[in-house]
Amino acid sequence: MTRPEHAPDDHPAIPARRIGVLIANLGTPDATDYWSMRRYLNEFLSDERVIDLPRWKWQPILQGIILTKRPFSSGANYRSIWNNEANESPLMTITKQQVAGLRERATALWGDRVMVDYCMRYGNPSTPSVVDRMVKAGCDRILFLPLYPQYAGATSATANDQFFRALMQQKWQPAARTVAPYFARPDYIEALAGSVTRALGGAVPRKLVASYHGMPKRYLTEGDPYHCHCQQTSRLLGARLGWDSDVIDTSFQSVFGKEEWLRPYTVEHVADLARRGITEIAVISPAFSADCVETLEEVQGEIREAFMHAGGKEFTYIPCLNAEPSHLDVLTSIIAENLGGWI
């Protein structure tokens, strides 16, 4: 902390100027008990980017019905995968590992000029709290990187919204940049392909199901490009692996409510594959940058069970890229490109 040159003695000290890189993911409850789950779900399901019904219509349903029951079932799902040693969700554990790796790479490239930190859209650490910490540490420029390869209003856009709201709270507002979706980057596709090859030992499966988080079909017709981004990721992955076009199927999971969502639904699709005699499949989740409740509990629980119950014999889950060196290399390249002109 120093005073500007030629400033009077009573001028407040300011920190040395730095560049911030803020990594953002969806979020996680602080614990699995009813009230922790209720707080988390209330914040998540009150987001109008996620549920875009009028508040007067949605909030009574959310507060009166959903948040009375859902914290119990969601808490049970989280307890089944909880990192008890660290007392946190796997998403939190993996995000910390990712950021540690990115900090190491950033230090090697830029020394102490770049500060790397992370936040969550829902839960802790909150986006406003981390933005405030970065500003107080001297960051007068912040690059914001939501960890969503494919853009969606309910993921990338709401993370950006929260980042911009956090900037509104700052007296001395830093310059800001956000990162574009990276669903088609060759190095990202290469990292995905590498994870498939490692998991399957180089074999070509009868069927690889690329299961992406779902969204209401209506969002697609209203202009959200998510569906197209997912399809392109699957197509590029298959091309990179050199497989026939019918080996990879794209499907969507985590359907919520009565509205029609993007199809096919993964839980129905894998059961249909088994009934058609395709009894050995692999599943990958390219929309998730880190394994979480949707992959560790839903894919390896509900979706696996649906496949096996319908006659499936072998179900292989291919983990997310997580803190794999190839993934961290992709993210480091994205960061370096987006810091152009700043450093």
Coordinates of C-alpha atoms in Angstrom, one line a residue:
M1 CA 0.0 0.0 0.0
T2 CA 1.5 3.3 -1.0
R3 CA 0.3 6.9 -1.5
P4 CA 0.4 8.3 -5.1
E5 CA 3.4 10.4 -6.0
H6 CA 2.9 14.1 -5.0
A7 CA -0.1 13.3 -3.0
P8 CA -0.6 15.0 0.4
D9 CA 0.0 13.1 3.6
D10 CA -3.6 12.6 4.3
H11 CA -4.3 10.9 0.9
P12 CA -5.5 7.3 1.5
A13 CA -2.9 4.7 0.6
I14 CA -3.7 2.5 -2.4
P15 CA -2.5 -1.0 -3.3
A16 CA -0.2 -1.7 -6.2
R17 CA -2.2 -2.2 -9.4
R18 CA -2.8 -5.8 -10.5
I19 CA -5.0 -7.7 -12.9
G20 CA -7.6 -10.1 -11.6
V21 CA -8.8 -13.3 -13.2
L22 CA -12.0 -14.5 -11.6
I23 CA -13.1 -18.0 -12.3
A24 CA -16.9 -18.7 -11.7
N25 CA -18.9 -21.9 -11.3
L26 CA -22.5 -22.6 -10.6
G27 CA -22.3 -23.0 -6.8
T28 CA -22.8 -25.4 -3.9
P29 CA -24.6 -25.5 -0.6
D30 CA -22.5 -25.0 2.5
A31 CA -23.8 -28.2 4.0
T32 CA -26.4 -30.9 3.4
D33 CA -28.9 -30.1 6.2
Y34 CA -32.4 -28.8 5.5
W35 CA -31.7 -25.1 6.0
S36 CA -28.4 -25.0 4.1
M37 CA -30.1 -26.7 1.2
R38 CA -33.1 -24.4 1.4
R39 CA -30.9 -21.3 1.3
Y40 CA -29.0 -22.6 -1.7
L41 CA -32.1 -23.7 -3.6
N42 CA -33.9 -20.5 -2.8
E43 CA -31.1 -18.5 -4.4
F44 CA -30.8 -20.8 -7.3
L45 CA -34.5 -21.2 -8.2
S46 CA -35.3 -17.5 -7.6
D47 CA -32.9 -16.6 -10.4
E48 CA -35.1 -15.3 -13.3
R49 CA -32.6 -16.6 -15.8
V50 CA -33.2 -20.1 -14.5
I51 CA -36.9 -19.9 -13.9
D52 CA -38.3 -17.1 -16.1
L53 CA -41.9 -17.3 -14.9
P54 CA -43.4 -14.0 -13.4
R55 CA -42.4 -13.7 -9.8
W56 CA -46.0 -13.3 -8.6
K57 CA -46.7 -16.7 -10.1
W58 CA -43.5 -18.6 -9.3
Q59 CA -42.6 -17.4 -5.8
P60 CA -45.7 -18.8 -4.1
I61 CA -45.0 -22.2 -5.7
L62 CA -41.3 -22.0 -4.8
Q63 CA -41.7 -20.8 -1.2
G64 CA -44.8 -22.8 -0.4
I65 CA -44.3 -26.2 -2.1
I66 CA -40.9 -26.7 -3.6
L67 CA -38.7 -25.4 -0.7
T68 CA -40.8 -27.3 1.8
K69 CA -39.9 -30.7 0.2
R70 CA -37.0 -30.4 -2.2
P71 CA -34.3 -29.6 0.4
F72 CA -34.8 -33.1 1.9
S73 CA -34.3 -34.9 -1.4
S74 CA -31.5 -32.6 -2.6
G75 CA -29.7 -32.9 0.7
A76 CA -29.8 -36.7 0.4
N77 CA -28.3 -36.5 -3.1
Y78 CA -25.5 -34.3 -1.8
R79 CA -24.9 -36.5 1.2
S80 CA -24.3 -39.4 -1.1
I81 CA -21.4 -37.7 -2.8
W82 CA -20.2 -35.2 -0.1
N83 CA -16.5 -34.9 0.5
N84 CA -16.7 -35.6 4.2
E85 CA -13.0 -35.2 4.8
A86 CA -13.0 -31.6 3.6
N87 CA -16.7 -31.1 4.6
E88 CA -17.6 -29.7 1.2
S89 CA -19.1 -30.7 -2.1
P90 CA -17.0 -32.3 -4.8
L91 CA -17.6 -29.2 -7.0
M92 CA -16.0 -27.0 -4.3
T93 CA -13.0 -29.4 -3.9
I94 CA -12.4 -29.6 -7.7
T95 CA -12.8 -25.9 -8.2
K96 CA -10.1 -25.3 -5.5
Q97 CA -7.8 -27.7 -7.3
Q98 CA -8.5 -26.0 -10.7
V99 CA -7.7 -22.6 -9.2
A100 CA -4.6 -23.8 -7.5
G101 CA -3.3 -25.1 -10.9
L102 CA -4.2 -21.9 -12.7
R103 CA -2.5 -19.8 -10.0
E104 CA 0.7 -21.8 -10.5
R105 CA 0.5 -21.3 -14.3
A106 CA -0.3 -17.6 -13.9
T107 CA 2.7 -17.1 -11.6
A108 CA 5.0 -18.8 -14.0
L109 CA 3.8 -16.6 -16.9
W110 CA 3.2 -13.3 -15.2
G111 CA 4.6 -13.3 -11.7
D112 CA 2.6 -11.5 -9.1
R113 CA 0.9 -9.1 -11.6
V114 CA -2.1 -11.4 -12.0
M115 CA -4.3 -12.5 -9.1
V116 CA -6.4 -15.7 -9.8
D117 CA -9.5 -16.3 -7.6
Y118 CA -12.9 -18.1 -7.8
C119 CA -16.5 -17.4 -6.9
M120 CA -19.8 -19.1 -7.2
R121 CA -23.0 -17.8 -8.7
Y122 CA -25.0 -19.3 -5.9
G123 CA -23.8 -19.9 -2.4
N124 CA -20.2 -19.1 -1.2
P125 CA -17.8 -17.6 -2.0
S126 CA -20.2 -15.1 -3.5
T127 CA -19.3 -13.1 -6.6
P128 CA -19.7 -9.7 -4.8
S129 CA -17.4 -10.8 -1.9
V130 CA -14.6 -12.0 -4.2
V131 CA -14.9 -9.0 -6.5
D132 CA -14.6 -6.8 -3.4
R133 CA -11.5 -8.7 -2.3
M134 CA -9.9 -8.4 -5.7
V135 CA -10.5 -4.6 -5.8
K136 CA -9.0 -4.2 -2.3
A137 CA -6.0 -6.2 -3.5
G138 CA -5.4 -3.7 -6.2
C139 CA -7.1 -5.2 -9.2
D140 CA -8.1 -2.4 -11.5
R141 CA -8.9 -4.8 -14.3
I142 CA -10.8 -8.1 -13.9
L143 CA -11.2 -10.9 -16.5
F144 CA -14.3 -12.9 -15.6
L145 CA -14.4 -16.5 -16.8
P146 CA -17.5 -18.6 -16.2
L147 CA -16.6 -22.3 -16.5
Y148 CA -19.3 -23.1 -19.0
P149 CA -17.9 -24.2 -22.4
Q150 CA -21.4 -23.9 -24.1
Y151 CA -23.2 -20.6 -23.6
A152 CA -26.7 -20.6 -22.0
G153 CA -28.7 -17.7 -20.5
A154 CA -29.2 -19.8 -17.3
T155 CA -25.4 -20.4 -16.8
S156 CA -23.0 -18.0 -18.6
A157 CA -25.4 -15.0 -18.7
T158 CA -26.6 -15.2 -15.1
A159 CA -22.9 -15.5 -14.0
N160 CA -22.1 -12.4 -16.0
D161 CA -25.2 -10.6 -14.6
Q162 CA -24.0 -11.2 -11.0
F163 CA -20.5 -10.1 -11.9
F164 CA -21.8 -6.8 -13.3
R165 CA -24.0 -6.3 -10.2
A166 CA -20.9 -6.8 -8.1
L167 CA -19.1 -4.1 -10.0
M168 CA -22.0 -1.7 -9.4
Q169 CA -21.1 -1.8 -5.7
Q170 CA -17.6 -0.6 -6.2
K171 CA -16.6 3.0 -5.6
W172 CA -13.6 2.6 -7.9
Q173 CA -14.9 0.3 -10.5
P174 CA -12.3 -1.9 -12.3
A175 CA -12.3 -2.3 -16.1
A176 CA -13.9 -5.6 -16.9
R177 CA -13.9 -8.3 -19.6
T178 CA -15.9 -11.5 -19.9
V179 CA -14.8 -14.6 -21.8
A180 CA -16.7 -16.0 -24.7
P181 CA -18.0 -19.6 -24.8
Y182 CA -15.3 -22.1 -25.8
F183 CA -17.3 -25.1 -26.9
A184 CA -15.6 -25.4 -30.3
R185 CA -12.0 -24.5 -29.4
P186 CA -9.6 -27.1 -30.8
D187 CA -7.7 -27.5 -27.6
Y188 CA -10.9 -28.0 -25.6
I189 CA -12.1 -30.7 -28.0
E190 CA -8.6 -32.2 -27.8
A191 CA -8.8 -32.3 -24.0
L192 CA -12.3 -34.0 -24.2
A193 CA -11.0 -36.5 -26.8
G194 CA -8.0 -37.3 -24.5
S195 CA -10.3 -38.0 -21.6
V196 CA -12.4 -40.4 -23.8
T197 CA -9.3 -42.2 -25.0
R198 CA -7.9 -42.7 -21.5
A199 CA -11.2 -43.9 -20.1
L200 CA -11.9 -46.4 -22.9
G201 CA -8.4 -47.5 -23.5
G202 CA -8.6 -46.4 -27.2
A203 CA -11.6 -48.6 -27.9
V204 CA -14.6 -47.3 -29.9
P205 CA -17.7 -47.9 -27.9
R206 CA -21.0 -49.1 -29.4
K207 CA -22.5 -45.9 -28.2
L208 CA -21.1 -42.8 -26.4
V209 CA -23.8 -40.7 -24.9
A210 CA -22.9 -37.0 -24.5
S211 CA -25.2 -35.9 -21.8
Y212 CA -25.6 -32.1 -21.4
H213 CA -27.6 -30.3 -18.7
G214 CA -31.1 -29.6 -20.1
M215 CA -33.1 -26.5 -20.5
P216 CA -36.7 -25.8 -21.6
K217 CA -37.2 -26.2 -25.3
R218 CA -38.8 -22.8 -25.4
Y219 CA -35.5 -21.1 -24.6
L220 CA -34.1 -22.5 -27.9
T221 CA -37.0 -20.9 -29.9
E222 CA -36.4 -17.7 -28.0
G223 CA -32.8 -17.4 -29.3
D224 CA -30.6 -19.2 -26.7
P225 CA -27.8 -20.9 -28.6
Y226 CA -27.1 -23.6 -26.0
H227 CA -28.6 -26.5 -28.0
C228 CA -26.6 -25.6 -31.1
H229 CA -23.4 -25.3 -29.0
C230 CA -23.9 -28.8 -27.5
Q231 CA -24.6 -30.4 -30.8
Q232 CA -21.4 -28.8 -32.2
T233 CA -19.3 -30.0 -29.3
S234 CA -20.5 -33.6 -29.8
R235 CA -19.9 -33.4 -33.6
L236 CA -16.4 -32.0 -33.2
L237 CA -15.5 -34.6 -30.5
G238 CA -16.6 -37.4 -32.8
A239 CA -14.7 -36.0 -35.7
R240 CA -11.5 -35.6 -33.6
L241 CA -11.8 -39.2 -32.4
G242 CA -12.3 -40.3 -36.0
W243 CA -15.5 -42.2 -35.3
D244 CA -18.6 -42.7 -37.5
S245 CA -21.2 -40.0 -37.0
D246 CA -23.7 -42.5 -35.4
V247 CA -21.4 -43.4 -32.5
I248 CA -22.1 -40.3 -30.4
D249 CA -25.6 -39.4 -29.3
T250 CA -26.4 -36.0 -27.7
S251 CA -29.0 -36.0 -24.9
F252 CA -30.1 -33.8 -22.0
Q253 CA -30.5 -34.4 -18.3
S254 CA -31.8 -32.8 -15.1
V255 CA -35.3 -32.1 -16.4
F256 CA -37.3 -30.0 -13.9
G257 CA -41.1 -29.2 -13.9
K258 CA -43.8 -30.0 -16.5
E259 CA -42.6 -27.9 -19.4
E260 CA -41.0 -29.7 -22.3
W261 CA -37.2 -29.5 -22.3
L262 CA -34.6 -30.2 -24.9
R263 CA -34.8 -33.9 -26.1
P264 CA -33.9 -36.6 -25.9
Y265 CA -33.9 -36.9 -22.2
T266 CA -30.8 -38.9 -21.1
V267 CA -32.6 -41.0 -18.6
E268 CA -35.1 -42.2 -21.2
H269 CA -32.6 -42.4 -24.0
V270 CA -30.2 -44.8 -22.2
A271 CA -33.0 -47.1 -21.3
D272 CA -34.2 -47.1 -24.9
L273 CA -30.7 -48.0 -26.0
A274 CA -30.7 -51.0 -23.7
R275 CA -34.1 -52.1 -24.9
R276 CA -32.8 -51.9 -28.5
G277 CA -29.9 -54.3 -27.6
I278 CA -27.2 -51.7 -27.1
T279 CA -26.1 -53.1 -23.7
E280 CA -22.7 -51.5 -23.4
I281 CA -22.4 -47.7 -23.4
A282 CA -20.2 -44.9 -22.2
V283 CA -21.4 -41.5 -20.9
I284 CA -19.6 -38.2 -20.9
S285 CA -20.8 -34.8 -19.6
P286 CA -19.1 -32.1 -21.7
A287 CA -21.1 -29.2 -20.4
F288 CA -19.7 -29.6 -16.9
S289 CA -16.2 -28.3 -16.1
A290 CA -16.1 -30.2 -12.8
D291 CA -17.8 -33.3 -11.5
C292 CA -20.8 -32.4 -9.3
V293 CA -24.1 -33.7 -8.1
E294 CA -25.5 -33.9 -11.7
T295 CA -22.6 -36.2 -12.8
L296 CA -21.7 -38.0 -9.6
E297 CA -25.2 -38.6 -8.3
E298 CA -27.6 -38.2 -11.3
V299 CA -25.5 -39.8 -14.1
Q300 CA -23.9 -42.5 -12.0
G301 CA -27.0 -43.1 -10.0
E302 CA -30.4 -42.5 -11.7
I303 CA -29.2 -42.6 -15.3
R304 CA -27.0 -45.7 -14.8
E305 CA -29.9 -47.4 -13.0
A306 CA -32.3 -46.7 -15.8
F307 CA -29.9 -48.2 -18.3
M308 CA -29.2 -51.3 -16.2
H309 CA -32.9 -51.8 -15.3
A310 CA -33.8 -51.8 -19.1
G311 CA -31.3 -54.6 -19.8
G312 CA -27.9 -52.8 -20.0
K313 CA -24.8 -54.7 -19.1
E314 CA -21.9 -52.3 -19.0
F315 CA -22.1 -48.6 -18.1
T316 CA -18.9 -46.5 -18.2
Y317 CA -18.9 -42.9 -16.9
I318 CA -16.1 -40.7 -18.3
P319 CA -15.2 -38.1 -15.7
C320 CA -15.3 -34.3 -16.4
L321 CA -12.0 -32.6 -17.2
N322 CA -11.8 -31.4 -13.6
A323 CA -8.2 -30.4 -12.8
E324 CA -6.6 -32.5 -15.5
P325 CA -3.4 -30.7 -16.8
S326 CA -4.9 -30.6 -20.3
H327 CA -8.0 -28.8 -19.0
L328 CA -5.9 -26.3 -17.1
D329 CA -3.8 -25.7 -20.2
V330 CA -6.9 -24.9 -22.1
L331 CA -8.1 -22.5 -19.5
T332 CA -4.6 -20.9 -19.2
S333 CA -4.6 -20.3 -23.0
I334 CA -8.1 -18.8 -22.8
I335 CA -7.0 -16.5 -20.0
A336 CA -3.8 -15.5 -21.9
E337 CA -5.7 -14.6 -25.0
N338 CA -8.2 -12.6 -23.2
L339 CA -5.6 -10.6 -21.3
G340 CA -4.3 -9.3 -24.6
G341 CA -3.5 -5.6 -24.3
W342 CA -3.6 -5.7 -20.5
I343 CA -0.4 -7.6 -19.9

